[in-house]
Tab-separated table of C-alpha atoms in Angstrom:
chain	number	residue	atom	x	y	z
A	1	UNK	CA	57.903	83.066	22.323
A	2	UNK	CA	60.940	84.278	24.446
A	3	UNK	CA	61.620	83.464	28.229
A	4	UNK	CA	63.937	85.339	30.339
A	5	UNK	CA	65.130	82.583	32.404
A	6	UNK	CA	66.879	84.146	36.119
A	7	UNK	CA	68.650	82.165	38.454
A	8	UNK	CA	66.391	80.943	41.149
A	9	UNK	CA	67.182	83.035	44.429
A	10	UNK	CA	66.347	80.835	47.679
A	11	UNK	CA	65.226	84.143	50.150
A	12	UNK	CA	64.450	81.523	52.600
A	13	UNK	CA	68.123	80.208	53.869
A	14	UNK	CA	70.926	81.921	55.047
A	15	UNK	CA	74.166	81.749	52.720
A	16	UNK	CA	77.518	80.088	53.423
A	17	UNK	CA	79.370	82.645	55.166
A	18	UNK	CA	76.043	83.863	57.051
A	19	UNK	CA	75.804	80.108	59.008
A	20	UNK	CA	79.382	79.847	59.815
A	21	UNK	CA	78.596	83.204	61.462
A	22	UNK	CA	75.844	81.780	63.247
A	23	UNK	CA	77.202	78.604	64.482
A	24	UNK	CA	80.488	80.845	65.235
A	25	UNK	CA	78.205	83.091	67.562
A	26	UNK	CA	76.404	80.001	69.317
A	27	UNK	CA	79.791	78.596	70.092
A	28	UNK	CA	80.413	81.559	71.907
A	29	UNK	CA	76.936	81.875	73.305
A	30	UNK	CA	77.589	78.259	74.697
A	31	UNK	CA	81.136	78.688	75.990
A	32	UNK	CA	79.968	82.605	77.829
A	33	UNK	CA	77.230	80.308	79.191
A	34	UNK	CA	79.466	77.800	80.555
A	35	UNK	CA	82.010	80.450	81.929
A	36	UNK	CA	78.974	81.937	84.032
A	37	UNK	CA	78.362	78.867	85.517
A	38	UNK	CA	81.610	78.268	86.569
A	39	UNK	CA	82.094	81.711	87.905
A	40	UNK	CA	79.186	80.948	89.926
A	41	UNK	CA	81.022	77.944	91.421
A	42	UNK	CA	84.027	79.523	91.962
A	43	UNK	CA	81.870	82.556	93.972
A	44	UNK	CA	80.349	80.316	95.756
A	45	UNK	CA	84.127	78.331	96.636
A	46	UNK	CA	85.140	81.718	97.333
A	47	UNK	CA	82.257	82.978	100.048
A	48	UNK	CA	82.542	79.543	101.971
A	49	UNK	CA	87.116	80.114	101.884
A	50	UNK	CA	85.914	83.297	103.627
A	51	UNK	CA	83.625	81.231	106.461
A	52	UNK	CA	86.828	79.011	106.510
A	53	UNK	CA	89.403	81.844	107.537
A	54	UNK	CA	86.596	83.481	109.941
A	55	UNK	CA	86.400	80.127	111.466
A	56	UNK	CA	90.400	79.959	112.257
A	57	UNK	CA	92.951	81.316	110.367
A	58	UNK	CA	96.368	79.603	109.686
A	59	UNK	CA	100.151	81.014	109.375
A	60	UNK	CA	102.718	78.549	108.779
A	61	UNK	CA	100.804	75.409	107.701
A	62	UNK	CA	97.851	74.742	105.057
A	63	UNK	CA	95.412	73.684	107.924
A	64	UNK	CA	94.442	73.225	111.477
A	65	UNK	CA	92.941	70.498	112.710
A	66	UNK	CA	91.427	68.998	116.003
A	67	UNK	CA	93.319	65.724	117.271
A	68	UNK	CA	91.605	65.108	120.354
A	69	UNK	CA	90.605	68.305	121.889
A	70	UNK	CA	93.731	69.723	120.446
A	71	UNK	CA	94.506	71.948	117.850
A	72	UNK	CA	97.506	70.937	115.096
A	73	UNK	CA	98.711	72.670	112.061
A	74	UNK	CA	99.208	70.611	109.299
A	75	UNK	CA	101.480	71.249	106.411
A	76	UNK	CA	102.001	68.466	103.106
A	77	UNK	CA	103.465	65.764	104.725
A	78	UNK	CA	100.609	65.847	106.767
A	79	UNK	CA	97.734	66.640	105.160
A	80	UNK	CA	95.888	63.106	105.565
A	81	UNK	CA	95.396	64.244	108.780
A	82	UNK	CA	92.219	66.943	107.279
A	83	UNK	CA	90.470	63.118	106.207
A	84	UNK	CA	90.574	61.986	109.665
A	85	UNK	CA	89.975	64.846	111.826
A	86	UNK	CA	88.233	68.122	111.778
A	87	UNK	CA	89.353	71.068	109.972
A	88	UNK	CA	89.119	73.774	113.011
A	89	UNK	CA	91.185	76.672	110.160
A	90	UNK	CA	93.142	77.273	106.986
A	91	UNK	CA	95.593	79.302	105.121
A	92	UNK	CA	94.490	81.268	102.360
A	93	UNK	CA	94.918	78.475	99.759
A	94	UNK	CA	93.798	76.155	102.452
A	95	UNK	CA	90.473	77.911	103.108
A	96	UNK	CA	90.041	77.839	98.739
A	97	UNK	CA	90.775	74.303	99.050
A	98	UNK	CA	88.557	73.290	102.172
A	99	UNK	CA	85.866	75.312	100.246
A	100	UNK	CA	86.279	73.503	97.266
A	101	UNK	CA	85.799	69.870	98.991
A	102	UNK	CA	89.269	69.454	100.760
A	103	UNK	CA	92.227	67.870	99.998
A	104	UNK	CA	90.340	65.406	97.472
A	105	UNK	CA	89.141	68.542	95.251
A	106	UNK	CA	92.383	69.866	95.236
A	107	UNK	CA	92.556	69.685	91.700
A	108	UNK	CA	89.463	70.243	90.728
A	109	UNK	CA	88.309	72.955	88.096
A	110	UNK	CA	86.638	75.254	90.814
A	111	UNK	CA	89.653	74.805	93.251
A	112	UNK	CA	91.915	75.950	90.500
A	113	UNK	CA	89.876	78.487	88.888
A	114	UNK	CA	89.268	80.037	92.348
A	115	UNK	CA	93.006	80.056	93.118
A	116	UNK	CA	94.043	81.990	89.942
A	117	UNK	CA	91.012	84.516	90.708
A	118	UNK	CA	92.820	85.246	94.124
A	119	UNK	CA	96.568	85.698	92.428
A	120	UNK	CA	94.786	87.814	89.418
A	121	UNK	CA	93.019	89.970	92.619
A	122	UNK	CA	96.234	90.033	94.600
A	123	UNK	CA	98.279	90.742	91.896
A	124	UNK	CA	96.686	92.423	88.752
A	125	UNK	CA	94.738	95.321	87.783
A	126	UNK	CA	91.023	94.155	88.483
A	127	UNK	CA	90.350	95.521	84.775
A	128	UNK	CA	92.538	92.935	83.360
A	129	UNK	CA	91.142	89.943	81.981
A	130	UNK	CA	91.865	86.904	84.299
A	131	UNK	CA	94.479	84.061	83.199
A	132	UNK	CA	91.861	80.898	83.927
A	133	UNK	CA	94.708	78.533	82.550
A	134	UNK	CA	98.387	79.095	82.987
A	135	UNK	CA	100.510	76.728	83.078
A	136	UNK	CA	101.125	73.758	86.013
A	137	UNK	CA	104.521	75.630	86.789
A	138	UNK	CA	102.931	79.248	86.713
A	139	UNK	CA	100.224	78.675	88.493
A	140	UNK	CA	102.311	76.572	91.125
A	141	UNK	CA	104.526	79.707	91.306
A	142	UNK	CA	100.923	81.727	91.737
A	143	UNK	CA	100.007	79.718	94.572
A	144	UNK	CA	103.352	79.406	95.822
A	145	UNK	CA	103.340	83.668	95.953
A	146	UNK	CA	99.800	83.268	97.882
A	147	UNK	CA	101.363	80.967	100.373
A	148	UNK	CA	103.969	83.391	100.989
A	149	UNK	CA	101.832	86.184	101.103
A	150	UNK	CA	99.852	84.594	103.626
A	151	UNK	CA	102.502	83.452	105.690
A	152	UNK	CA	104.389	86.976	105.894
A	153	UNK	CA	103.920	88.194	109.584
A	154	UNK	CA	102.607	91.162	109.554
A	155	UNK	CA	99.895	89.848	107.714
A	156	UNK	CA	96.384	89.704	109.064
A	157	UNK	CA	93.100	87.409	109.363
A	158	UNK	CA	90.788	90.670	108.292
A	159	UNK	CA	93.967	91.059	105.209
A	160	UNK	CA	93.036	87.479	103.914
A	161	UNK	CA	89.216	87.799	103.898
A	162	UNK	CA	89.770	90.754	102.257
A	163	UNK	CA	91.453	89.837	99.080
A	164	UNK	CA	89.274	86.748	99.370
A	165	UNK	CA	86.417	89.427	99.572
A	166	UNK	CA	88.203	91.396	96.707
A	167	UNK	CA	87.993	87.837	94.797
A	168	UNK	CA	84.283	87.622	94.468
A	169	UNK	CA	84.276	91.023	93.559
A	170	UNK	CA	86.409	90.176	90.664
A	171	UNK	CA	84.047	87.217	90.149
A	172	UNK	CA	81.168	89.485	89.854
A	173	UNK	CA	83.257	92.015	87.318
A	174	UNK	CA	84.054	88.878	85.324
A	175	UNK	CA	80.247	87.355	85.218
A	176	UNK	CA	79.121	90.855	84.557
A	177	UNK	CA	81.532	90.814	81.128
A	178	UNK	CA	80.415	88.175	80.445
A	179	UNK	CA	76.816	88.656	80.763
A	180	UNK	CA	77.446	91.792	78.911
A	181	UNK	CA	78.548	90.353	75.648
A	182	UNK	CA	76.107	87.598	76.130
A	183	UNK	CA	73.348	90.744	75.829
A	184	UNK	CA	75.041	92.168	73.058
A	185	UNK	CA	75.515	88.675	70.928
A	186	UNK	CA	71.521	88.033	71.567
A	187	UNK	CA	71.547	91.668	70.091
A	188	UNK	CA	73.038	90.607	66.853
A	189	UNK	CA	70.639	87.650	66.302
A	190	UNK	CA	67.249	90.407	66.533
């Protein structure tokens, strides 16, 4: 008696390169997920900046602030002074950083990310992909450039809301993008 003897074939479980693809595509489901959250965030830092500049708007200093009936603008040395009294208005990167929580939350993720979504509207092509993480110094120089471009004076209050309006537009484009290839990675897996 003869036996062909074949190499068992498991139909069952995916092969090497077929689960690296799989845990390579749930990394990226994860990290798409976490992006929309945070663009969510950074919307929602961006719609209250707007309230902020509506509310007072600011040349010349970061922030305004009520010290006993009257208004002061308050620029870095001075900034302490948002803790203790009343913000009554706000730059441009003020208004983001009010939003955001105030002076504390300066440096938070939502503060930043919101910042280098106003530069990428002011200053790129809204098709571009936005630069969440540049460097301290470049995105120092970014909000340095929004400062400036706040300050210049023939700018205007209804200018500033709307490149901050122009902002969550770009915040929409981005979650769409990214909603987009979260559709088409859920697409793969059928």
């Amino acid at each position: 008696m003869s036996a062909v003897i074949t190499p068992a074939v498991r139909l069952d479980r995916p092969d090497r390169a077929e689960r690296k693809a799989a845990r390579r595509r749930l990394r990226r489901v994860d990290a798409l997920s976490a992006q929309l959250a945070q663009l969510q965030a950074i919307r929602a830092v961006l719609e209250q900046a707007i309230e902020v500049v509506l509310g007072g708007w600011v040349q010349g200093g970061w922030f305004a602030v009520d010290v006993g009936g009257r208004t002061r603008t308050v620029s870095a040395p001075e900034v302490g002074l948002t803790a203790e009294h009343p913000v009554t208005g706000a730059c441009l990167v003020g208004a983001v950083v009010q939003a955001g929580g105030g002076t504390a939350s300066v440096r938070s993720q939502p503060v930043q990310r919101a910042l280098d979504l106003v530069w990428h509207s002011l200053r790129e092509d809204a098709g571009q992909p936005v630069r969440w993480c540049p460097g301290p110094q470049l995105r120092t120089m970014h909000v340095l450039e929004l400062t400036h471009w706040n300050d210049a004076p023939d700018r205007s209050r209804g200018e500033v809301v709307g490149l901050l309006r122009s902002s969550v537009a770009s915040a929409d484009a981005q979650r769409e993008r990214c909603r987009s290839e979260l559709h088409a990675l859920a697409g793969a897996t059928a």
